[in-house]
Each structure stands twice: as C-alpha cells, then as structure tokens.
C-alpha cells in the first residue's frame, strides 16, 4: 500500500557552477595588471557559491567564484594582497565612485 510511503524530496538543480582554473587565471591577471588590489570575500548565498571581489586602487573591480572563504584567504596570501570580509568591512568607497563614473560615462569603460 503506497498511500503512506514517503515521497522522495525533489532536488532543485543548481544553476551555479563551482570555481575553476579560468576563474583563478582571471583573478591572477587582474592582480598583475592593476595597482593596489585588495580582495573582499563575499559569502555564499542561495544563488551563488562564495565569491571574491578584487578592487584596484582606482576602484575598478572584478568578481569570480572561489573555493570557499578559506580558499579566498589562501589565494590572497599566495598573491600577496590584503583580504577582507565584506560582511565586516563593507565595500570601499572607491568602488562605488568607480561605478558612478562608469554610469555617467559608459563609453570610457
């Protein structure tokens, strides 16, 4: 009698993908080609895995997936850049200023 049997939980497929070598290559290239880069760890959400956002001294930034907070710290240590938790520090003003400049003059970026 199947009436009282438990149904299997439907698994929701994740549309997110894990970090890969291409992500790390992009981050390393960003660090090598910009000055004053700092890393900010963004927490895992229901939609995406942990990400790291790199912000240069002029406010230019890039974001990629990373293998968890510890992986982000190891990456930053290996690259010799400071690392912060965005939940504790927030985003720096220079990033917001860069975004505002990019909105006003999109042809320059």
PDB file of C-alpha atoms in Angstrom:
ATOM      1  CA  UNK A   1       0.000   0.000   0.000  1.00  0.00           C
ATOM      2  CA  UNK A   2       1.794   3.139  -1.251  1.00  0.00           C
ATOM      3  CA  UNK A   3      -0.549   5.589   0.373  1.00  0.00           C
ATOM      4  CA  UNK A   4       1.603   6.160   3.464  1.00  0.00           C
ATOM      5  CA  UNK A   5       5.060   5.883   1.922  1.00  0.00           C
ATOM      6  CA  UNK A   6       7.267   8.926   1.976  1.00  0.00           C
ATOM      7  CA  UNK A   7       7.889  10.702  -1.249  1.00  0.00           C
ATOM      8  CA  UNK A   8      11.426  11.456  -2.254  1.00  0.00           C
ATOM      9  CA  UNK A   9      12.401  15.076  -1.903  1.00  0.00           C
ATOM     10  CA  UNK A  10      12.716  16.744  -5.263  1.00  0.00           C
ATOM     11  CA  UNK A  11      16.219  18.116  -5.659  1.00  0.00           C
ATOM     12  CA  UNK A  12      16.462  21.592  -7.046  1.00  0.00           C
ATOM     13  CA  UNK A  13      19.185  21.780  -9.675  1.00  0.00           C
ATOM     14  CA  UNK A  14      21.773  24.461  -9.009  1.00  0.00           C
ATOM     15  CA  UNK A  15      22.372  26.897 -11.835  1.00  0.00           C
ATOM     16  CA  UNK A  16      25.630  27.909 -10.226  1.00  0.00           C
ATOM     17  CA  UNK A  17      28.935  26.341 -11.128  1.00  0.00           C
ATOM     18  CA  UNK A  18      31.995  25.749  -8.947  1.00  0.00           C
ATOM     19  CA  UNK A  19      35.176  27.780  -9.285  1.00  0.00           C
ATOM     20  CA  UNK A  20      37.551  26.586 -11.978  1.00  0.00           C
ATOM     21  CA  UNK A  21      41.055  27.335 -13.255  1.00  0.00           C
ATOM     22  CA  UNK A  22      39.700  30.013 -15.608  1.00  0.00           C
ATOM     23  CA  UNK A  23      38.352  31.967 -12.639  1.00  0.00           C
ATOM     24  CA  UNK A  24      41.705  31.843 -10.859  1.00  0.00           C
ATOM     25  CA  UNK A  25      43.574  32.829 -14.030  1.00  0.00           C
ATOM     26  CA  UNK A  26      41.310  35.856 -14.451  1.00  0.00           C
ATOM     27  CA  UNK A  27      41.861  36.929 -10.833  1.00  0.00           C
ATOM     28  CA  UNK A  28      45.641  36.491 -11.095  1.00  0.00           C
ATOM     29  CA  UNK A  29      45.729  38.527 -14.306  1.00  0.00           C
ATOM     30  CA  UNK A  30      43.676  41.294 -12.689  1.00  0.00           C
ATOM     31  CA  UNK A  31      46.126  41.466  -9.772  1.00  0.00           C
ATOM     32  CA  UNK A  32      49.182  41.529 -12.049  1.00  0.00           C
ATOM     33  CA  UNK A  33      47.783  44.257 -14.298  1.00  0.00           C
ATOM     34  CA  UNK A  34      46.428  46.675 -11.629  1.00  0.00           C
ATOM     35  CA  UNK A  35      47.912  48.565  -8.689  1.00  0.00           C
ATOM     36  CA  UNK A  36      46.791  48.426  -5.069  1.00  0.00           C
ATOM     37  CA  UNK A  37      44.459  45.436  -5.422  1.00  0.00           C
ATOM     38  CA  UNK A  38      42.600  44.197  -2.337  1.00  0.00           C
ATOM     39  CA  UNK A  39      40.401  41.112  -2.018  1.00  0.00           C
ATOM     40  CA  UNK A  40      36.944  41.099  -0.416  1.00  0.00           C
ATOM     41  CA  UNK A  41      35.269  37.779   0.369  1.00  0.00           C
ATOM     42  CA  UNK A  42      31.548  37.674  -0.413  1.00  0.00           C
ATOM     43  CA  UNK A  43      29.552  34.989   1.417  1.00  0.00           C
ATOM     44  CA  UNK A  44      27.749  32.088  -0.182  1.00  0.00           C
ATOM     45  CA  UNK A  45      24.098  32.781  -0.995  1.00  0.00           C
ATOM     46  CA  UNK A  46      21.192  30.637  -2.073  1.00  0.00           C
ATOM     47  CA  UNK A  47      22.035  31.513  -5.677  1.00  0.00           C
ATOM     48  CA  UNK A  48      25.855  31.569  -5.828  1.00  0.00           C
ATOM     49  CA  UNK A  49      28.788  29.983  -4.094  1.00  0.00           C
ATOM     50  CA  UNK A  50      31.402  32.050  -2.270  1.00  0.00           C
ATOM     51  CA  UNK A  51      32.901  34.761  -4.467  1.00  0.00           C
ATOM     52  CA  UNK A  52      35.863  37.064  -4.140  1.00  0.00           C
ATOM     53  CA  UNK A  53      35.799  40.591  -5.454  1.00  0.00           C
ATOM     54  CA  UNK A  54      39.115  42.245  -6.290  1.00  0.00           C
ATOM     55  CA  UNK A  55      39.195  46.033  -6.130  1.00  0.00           C
ATOM     56  CA  UNK A  56      42.078  48.087  -7.536  1.00  0.00           C
ATOM     57  CA  UNK A  57      43.215  51.432  -6.127  1.00  0.00           C
ATOM     58  CA  UNK A  58      41.199  53.349  -8.760  1.00  0.00           C
ATOM     59  CA  UNK A  59      38.008  51.427  -7.856  1.00  0.00           C
ATOM     60  CA  UNK A  60      37.971  49.106 -10.857  1.00  0.00           C
ATOM     61  CA  UNK A  61      36.775  45.683  -9.756  1.00  0.00           C
ATOM     62  CA  UNK A  62      36.135  42.123 -10.829  1.00  0.00           C
ATOM     63  CA  UNK A  63      34.267  39.234  -9.189  1.00  0.00           C
ATOM     64  CA  UNK A  64      34.757  35.494  -9.571  1.00  0.00           C
ATOM     65  CA  UNK A  65      33.845  32.298  -7.775  1.00  0.00           C
ATOM     66  CA  UNK A  66      36.328  30.867  -5.296  1.00  0.00           C
ATOM     67  CA  UNK A  67      36.509  27.661  -3.288  1.00  0.00           C
ATOM     68  CA  UNK A  68      35.066  28.977  -0.027  1.00  0.00           C
ATOM     69  CA  UNK A  69      36.313  31.638   2.400  1.00  0.00           C
ATOM     70  CA  UNK A  70      39.425  29.647   3.286  1.00  0.00           C
ATOM     71  CA  UNK A  71      40.243  29.239  -0.394  1.00  0.00           C
ATOM     72  CA  UNK A  72      39.915  33.010  -0.867  1.00  0.00           C
ATOM     73  CA  UNK A  73      42.261  33.671   2.053  1.00  0.00           C
ATOM     74  CA  UNK A  74      44.817  31.182   0.717  1.00  0.00           C
ATOM     75  CA  UNK A  75      44.592  32.768  -2.746  1.00  0.00           C
ATOM     76  CA  UNK A  76      45.096  36.295  -1.364  1.00  0.00           C
ATOM     77  CA  UNK A  77      48.016  35.163   0.797  1.00  0.00           C
ATOM     78  CA  UNK A  78      49.641  33.420  -2.180  1.00  0.00           C
ATOM     79  CA  UNK A  79      49.210  36.555  -4.311  1.00  0.00           C
ATOM     80  CA  UNK A  80      50.441  38.859  -1.530  1.00  0.00           C
ATOM     81  CA  UNK A  81      47.338  41.054  -1.294  1.00  0.00           C
ATOM     82  CA  UNK A  82      45.213  42.039   1.712  1.00  0.00           C
ATOM     83  CA  UNK A  83      41.920  40.204   2.181  1.00  0.00           C
ATOM     84  CA  UNK A  84      38.792  41.387   4.000  1.00  0.00           C
ATOM     85  CA  UNK A  85      35.347  40.008   4.771  1.00  0.00           C
ATOM     86  CA  UNK A  86      32.753  42.177   3.033  1.00  0.00           C
ATOM     87  CA  UNK A  87      30.204  41.451   5.794  1.00  0.00           C
ATOM     88  CA  UNK A  88      32.515  43.108   8.321  1.00  0.00           C
ATOM     89  CA  UNK A  89      34.140  45.847   6.223  1.00  0.00           C
ATOM     90  CA  UNK A  90      31.593  46.638   3.526  1.00  0.00           C
ATOM     91  CA  UNK A  91      32.610  47.738   0.046  1.00  0.00           C
ATOM     92  CA  UNK A  92      35.139  50.567  -0.224  1.00  0.00           C
ATOM     93  CA  UNK A  93      34.012  53.996  -1.370  1.00  0.00           C
ATOM     94  CA  UNK A  94      36.408  53.914  -4.330  1.00  0.00           C
ATOM     95  CA  UNK A  95      34.397  51.029  -5.807  1.00  0.00           C
ATOM     96  CA  UNK A  96      31.143  52.979  -5.538  1.00  0.00           C
ATOM     97  CA  UNK A  97      32.849  56.028  -7.077  1.00  0.00           C
ATOM     98  CA  UNK A  98      34.109  53.891  -9.973  1.00  0.00           C
ATOM     99  CA  UNK A  99      30.612  52.503 -10.574  1.00  0.00           C
ATOM    100  CA  UNK A 100      29.195  56.028 -10.578  1.00  0.00           C
ATOM    101  CA  UNK A 101      31.831  57.233 -13.082  1.00  0.00           C
ATOM    102  CA  UNK A 102      31.088  54.230 -15.283  1.00  0.00           C
ATOM    103  CA  UNK A 103      27.351  55.024 -15.233  1.00  0.00           C
ATOM    104  CA  UNK A 104      27.912  58.661 -16.220  1.00  0.00           C
ATOM    105  CA  UNK A 105      30.464  57.881 -18.969  1.00  0.00           C
ATOM    106  CA  UNK A 106      29.860  54.314 -20.242  1.00  0.00           C
ATOM    107  CA  UNK A 107      31.779  54.958 -23.465  1.00  0.00           C
ATOM    108  CA  UNK A 108      35.031  55.252 -21.487  1.00  0.00           C
ATOM    109  CA  UNK A 109      34.750  51.771 -19.974  1.00  0.00           C
TER     110      UNK A 109
END
